[in-house]
Tab-separated table of C-alpha atoms in Angstrom:
chain	number	residue	atom	x	y	z
P	62	UNK	CA	9.174	-15.249	36.260
P	63	UNK	CA	12.650	-16.954	37.319
P	64	UNK	CA	12.518	-19.175	40.433
P	65	UNK	CA	14.437	-17.465	42.506
P	66	UNK	CA	15.851	-14.117	41.674
P	67	UNK	CA	18.421	-12.035	42.983
P	68	UNK	CA	18.826	-8.263	42.347
P	69	UNK	CA	21.438	-7.679	40.108
P	70	UNK	CA	24.819	-7.324	41.137
P	71	UNK	CA	27.864	-6.252	41.354
P	72	UNK	CA	27.167	-4.637	45.302
P	73	UNK	CA	30.364	-2.787	46.852
P	74	UNK	CA	30.636	-1.935	49.800
P	75	UNK	CA	33.612	0.033	52.155
P	76	UNK	CA	35.753	-2.454	54.131
P	77	UNK	CA	33.511	-2.878	57.674
P	78	UNK	CA	30.276	-1.315	56.269
P	79	UNK	CA	26.893	-4.374	55.850
P	80	UNK	CA	26.599	-6.220	52.596
P	81	UNK	CA	22.902	-7.562	52.416
P	82	UNK	CA	22.121	-9.707	49.743
P	83	UNK	CA	18.634	-10.174	48.678
P	84	UNK	CA	16.932	-13.121	46.961
P	85	UNK	CA	12.829	-14.117	45.935
P	86	UNK	CA	11.591	-17.777	45.221
P	87	UNK	CA	8.070	-18.298	43.416
P	88	UNK	CA	7.400	-21.183	45.229
P	89	UNK	CA	4.718	-20.384	48.471
P	90	UNK	CA	5.423	-23.864	49.517
P	91	UNK	CA	9.791	-23.759	49.513
P	92	UNK	CA	10.908	-25.106	52.478
P	93	UNK	CA	14.487	-25.025	52.604
P	94	UNK	CA	16.821	-21.868	51.828
P	95	UNK	CA	20.489	-21.920	51.455
P	96	UNK	CA	23.205	-19.001	50.961
P	97	UNK	CA	26.425	-19.677	49.212
P	98	UNK	CA	29.396	-18.423	48.547
P	99	UNK	CA	31.486	-18.618	45.407
P	100	UNK	CA	34.998	-17.232	44.603
P	101	UNK	CA	36.279	-17.112	41.400
P	102	UNK	CA	37.675	-19.905	40.268
P	103	UNK	CA	36.292	-22.225	43.014
P	104	UNK	CA	32.947	-24.136	43.695
P	105	UNK	CA	30.309	-23.060	45.742
P	106	UNK	CA	30.658	-23.674	49.508
P	107	UNK	CA	27.978	-22.993	52.497
P	108	UNK	CA	27.759	-20.705	54.910
P	109	UNK	CA	24.003	-20.424	55.951
P	110	UNK	CA	21.250	-22.376	56.138
P	111	UNK	CA	17.741	-21.104	57.715
P	112	UNK	CA	14.054	-23.229	57.637
P	113	UNK	CA	12.002	-20.636	59.708
P	114	UNK	CA	9.905	-17.132	59.420
P	115	UNK	CA	12.863	-15.070	61.007
P	116	UNK	CA	16.786	-14.318	61.984
P	117	UNK	CA	19.171	-16.795	61.892
P	118	UNK	CA	22.470	-15.456	63.231
P	119	UNK	CA	26.289	-17.319	62.364
P	120	UNK	CA	29.189	-14.885	63.441
P	121	UNK	CA	29.054	-11.988	60.796
P	122	UNK	CA	26.227	-13.606	59.075
P	123	UNK	CA	22.207	-12.975	59.780
P	124	UNK	CA	20.302	-14.654	57.160
P	125	UNK	CA	16.298	-13.831	57.266
P	126	UNK	CA	13.546	-15.230	56.184
P	127	UNK	CA	10.112	-14.170	55.705
P	128	UNK	CA	8.369	-16.846	53.600
P	129	UNK	CA	4.787	-14.165	52.979
P	130	UNK	CA	6.542	-11.991	51.264
P	131	UNK	CA	8.756	-15.037	49.315
P	132	UNK	CA	11.955	-13.663	50.121
P	133	UNK	CA	14.992	-14.714	51.674
P	134	UNK	CA	18.162	-12.103	52.522
P	135	UNK	CA	21.529	-12.294	53.309
P	136	UNK	CA	23.265	-9.247	55.676
P	137	UNK	CA	27.286	-9.590	56.221
P	138	UNK	CA	27.979	-7.410	58.657
P	139	UNK	CA	31.876	-5.501	59.887
P	140	UNK	CA	32.512	-6.829	55.234
P	141	UNK	CA	35.637	-7.734	54.892
P	142	UNK	CA	37.861	-7.665	51.205
P	143	UNK	CA	37.001	-11.975	51.838
P	144	UNK	CA	34.381	-11.547	52.174
P	145	UNK	CA	34.617	-10.618	47.926
P	146	UNK	CA	33.050	-12.811	46.382
P	147	UNK	CA	30.161	-14.197	44.792
P	148	UNK	CA	26.798	-15.490	46.770
P	149	UNK	CA	24.235	-18.070	45.484
P	150	UNK	CA	21.290	-17.903	47.237
P	151	UNK	CA	19.061	-21.583	46.361
P	152	UNK	CA	15.598	-22.658	47.609
P	153	UNK	CA	14.671	-26.133	47.726
P	154	UNK	CA	10.757	-26.357	46.371
P	155	UNK	CA	8.075	-28.137	47.128
P	156	UNK	CA	8.270	-31.262	45.725
P	157	UNK	CA	11.645	-31.298	44.145
P	158	UNK	CA	12.589	-34.097	46.468
P	159	UNK	CA	16.265	-32.514	47.243
P	160	UNK	CA	17.081	-30.557	44.355
P	161	UNK	CA	18.081	-27.397	44.938
P	162	UNK	CA	17.472	-24.027	42.685
P	163	UNK	CA	20.438	-21.881	42.651
P	164	UNK	CA	19.727	-18.135	41.500
P	165	UNK	CA	22.617	-16.245	39.223
P	166	UNK	CA	24.475	-15.076	42.032
P	167	UNK	CA	25.160	-11.481	43.205
P	168	UNK	CA	28.582	-10.973	43.177
P	169	UNK	CA	29.772	-8.713	46.292
P	170	UNK	CA	32.956	-6.360	46.500
P	171	UNK	CA	34.382	-5.208	49.428
P	172	UNK	CA	36.883	-2.476	49.031
P	173	UNK	CA	39.505	-1.848	51.945
B	49	UNK	CA	37.141	-35.789	57.576
B	50	UNK	CA	34.672	-36.753	54.777
B	51	UNK	CA	34.687	-35.697	51.650
B	52	UNK	CA	33.945	-35.525	48.230
B	53	UNK	CA	36.535	-35.483	45.960
B	54	UNK	CA	36.744	-34.059	42.306
B	55	UNK	CA	39.064	-35.879	39.085
B	56	UNK	CA	40.685	-34.629	36.806
B	57	UNK	CA	41.348	-30.997	38.511
B	58	UNK	CA	41.778	-29.754	34.593
B	59	UNK	CA	41.280	-31.056	31.819
B	60	UNK	CA	42.404	-30.104	28.294
B	61	UNK	CA	41.998	-32.523	25.381
B	62	UNK	CA	40.944	-32.719	21.568
B	63	UNK	CA	37.008	-32.552	19.855
B	64	UNK	CA	36.300	-36.164	19.105
B	65	UNK	CA	38.054	-37.641	22.678
B	66	UNK	CA	36.063	-39.948	25.302
B	67	UNK	CA	36.237	-38.193	28.620
B	68	UNK	CA	35.217	-39.722	32.077
B	69	UNK	CA	35.392	-36.994	35.224
B	70	UNK	CA	34.878	-38.501	38.308
B	71	UNK	CA	33.418	-38.151	41.572
B	72	UNK	CA	33.444	-39.793	44.688
B	73	UNK	CA	31.672	-38.596	47.901
B	74	UNK	CA	32.924	-40.832	51.086
B	75	UNK	CA	29.885	-39.203	53.295
B	76	UNK	CA	27.335	-42.012	52.290
B	77	UNK	CA	24.827	-39.621	50.978
B	78	UNK	CA	22.458	-41.201	48.361
B	79	UNK	CA	21.683	-37.791	46.447
B	80	UNK	CA	24.089	-37.306	44.088
B	81	UNK	CA	24.516	-34.172	41.443
B	82	UNK	CA	25.718	-32.928	38.628
B	83	UNK	CA	26.136	-28.877	37.291
B	84	UNK	CA	27.467	-27.094	34.592
B	85	UNK	CA	28.839	-23.741	35.085
B	86	UNK	CA	30.555	-21.511	32.625
B	87	UNK	CA	33.219	-18.421	34.636
B	88	UNK	CA	30.730	-16.175	35.846
B	89	UNK	CA	27.258	-17.621	34.638
B	90	UNK	CA	24.329	-19.599	36.961
B	91	UNK	CA	25.012	-22.725	38.163
B	92	UNK	CA	22.882	-25.883	35.834
B	93	UNK	CA	21.586	-29.128	36.825
B	94	UNK	CA	22.946	-31.953	33.494
B	95	UNK	CA	22.229	-35.263	36.021
B	96	UNK	CA	20.987	-36.134	39.212
B	97	UNK	CA	21.072	-39.156	40.932
B	98	UNK	CA	18.816	-40.817	44.154
B	99	UNK	CA	20.524	-43.633	44.468
B	100	UNK	CA	22.675	-46.880	43.635
B	101	UNK	CA	20.925	-48.118	39.691
B	102	UNK	CA	19.162	-44.373	39.630
B	103	UNK	CA	19.899	-41.840	37.532
B	104	UNK	CA	17.857	-38.847	35.894
B	105	UNK	CA	18.455	-35.984	33.789
B	106	UNK	CA	18.533	-32.289	35.015
B	107	UNK	CA	17.644	-29.252	33.517
B	108	UNK	CA	19.967	-28.191	31.172
B	109	UNK	CA	20.276	-30.988	27.978
B	110	UNK	CA	23.399	-32.491	27.950
B	111	UNK	CA	25.785	-34.810	25.739
B	112	UNK	CA	26.749	-36.639	28.727
B	113	UNK	CA	25.817	-39.985	30.929
B	114	UNK	CA	26.081	-40.468	34.663
B	115	UNK	CA	25.925	-44.051	35.890
B	116	UNK	CA	25.749	-44.452	40.195
B	117	UNK	CA	27.028	-48.294	40.344
B	118	UNK	CA	28.175	-47.775	43.827
B	119	UNK	CA	26.941	-45.163	46.767
B	120	UNK	CA	29.528	-43.196	46.725
B	121	UNK	CA	30.903	-42.907	43.038
B	122	UNK	CA	29.022	-40.861	40.328
B	123	UNK	CA	31.081	-40.549	37.207
B	124	UNK	CA	30.091	-38.019	34.370
B	125	UNK	CA	31.200	-39.579	30.487
B	126	UNK	CA	31.227	-37.820	27.115
B	127	UNK	CA	31.266	-40.041	24.036
B	128	UNK	CA	32.463	-37.226	21.818
B	129	UNK	CA	34.431	-34.034	23.595
B	130	UNK	CA	32.940	-30.962	21.196
B	131	UNK	CA	34.071	-27.114	22.066
B	132	UNK	CA	30.696	-26.673	23.050
B	133	UNK	CA	31.583	-28.632	25.915
B	134	UNK	CA	34.062	-26.427	27.380
B	135	UNK	CA	32.600	-25.433	30.797
B	136	UNK	CA	33.065	-26.321	34.742
B	137	UNK	CA	31.733	-29.442	35.753
B	138	UNK	CA	30.584	-29.430	39.220
B	139	UNK	CA	29.406	-32.119	41.512
B	140	UNK	CA	27.907	-32.553	44.655
B	141	UNK	CA	25.864	-34.987	47.515
B	142	UNK	CA	23.321	-34.017	49.463
B	143	UNK	CA	22.378	-35.925	52.981
B	144	UNK	CA	18.816	-35.119	52.561
B	145	UNK	CA	15.706	-36.941	53.937
B	146	UNK	CA	18.332	-39.179	55.963
B	147	UNK	CA	18.376	-36.209	59.004
B	148	UNK	CA	21.452	-35.096	58.093
B	149	UNK	CA	22.482	-31.853	56.598
B	150	UNK	CA	20.204	-30.258	54.027
B	151	UNK	CA	22.545	-28.236	51.736
B	152	UNK	CA	24.887	-29.783	49.034
B	153	UNK	CA	28.201	-30.030	48.685
B	154	UNK	CA	29.989	-29.415	46.921
B	155	UNK	CA	33.763	-30.918	45.036
B	156	UNK	CA	36.025	-28.992	43.895
B	157	UNK	CA	35.446	-28.942	40.259
B	158	UNK	CA	36.629	-30.049	37.035
B	159	UNK	CA	37.279	-27.021	34.754
B	160	UNK	CA	37.269	-29.223	31.080
B	161	UNK	CA	38.485	-27.364	28.011
B	162	UNK	CA	37.845	-28.806	24.555
B	163	UNK	CA	40.327	-27.888	21.705
């Protein structure tokens, strides 16, 4: 089992829809969780961080964390074509010091 | 605004050449990292540093070496470039443990092509 798994893509949604991106992790002691957005040919950009169970909202983005079930998700409301990118889930596992473990990413395509 | 800089942005070089990829950050972060990423593929950690004179190898075996003589500077060197080194190299830094933002800040990356 990979340490950080993201559901296979690509994911395609129409403009204005809600995009739901999921991520599961293997280490129950993990403390910090992040979502990065990476446009093609560019470097990853941090868009959300979450540390406690529940929801965290920032504009059109909502991160959801459930430590008991070991999953973290990202919801993008009112999806725009500019949201088309690869989204990377990253987890700081217990004992990893500062290192993050990244998932493979899922590519989102928003159709106009 | 504080940032993290990588140079060069693109590099095409012949086999056998020695190259150094530069990474500098102005945020005073102790933790710095080098990742390798092929197009459409996942990130692989190749080196990291927790401070001056501290360097460690990452999860992916790499023929490159790094140094950390100054907090702000974390260069990566390939002594003899090969076509298999063709990839994108991403540098990142973190303020974890110092009370700051927890995630990584990435540089723009260096896209290396070895011919």
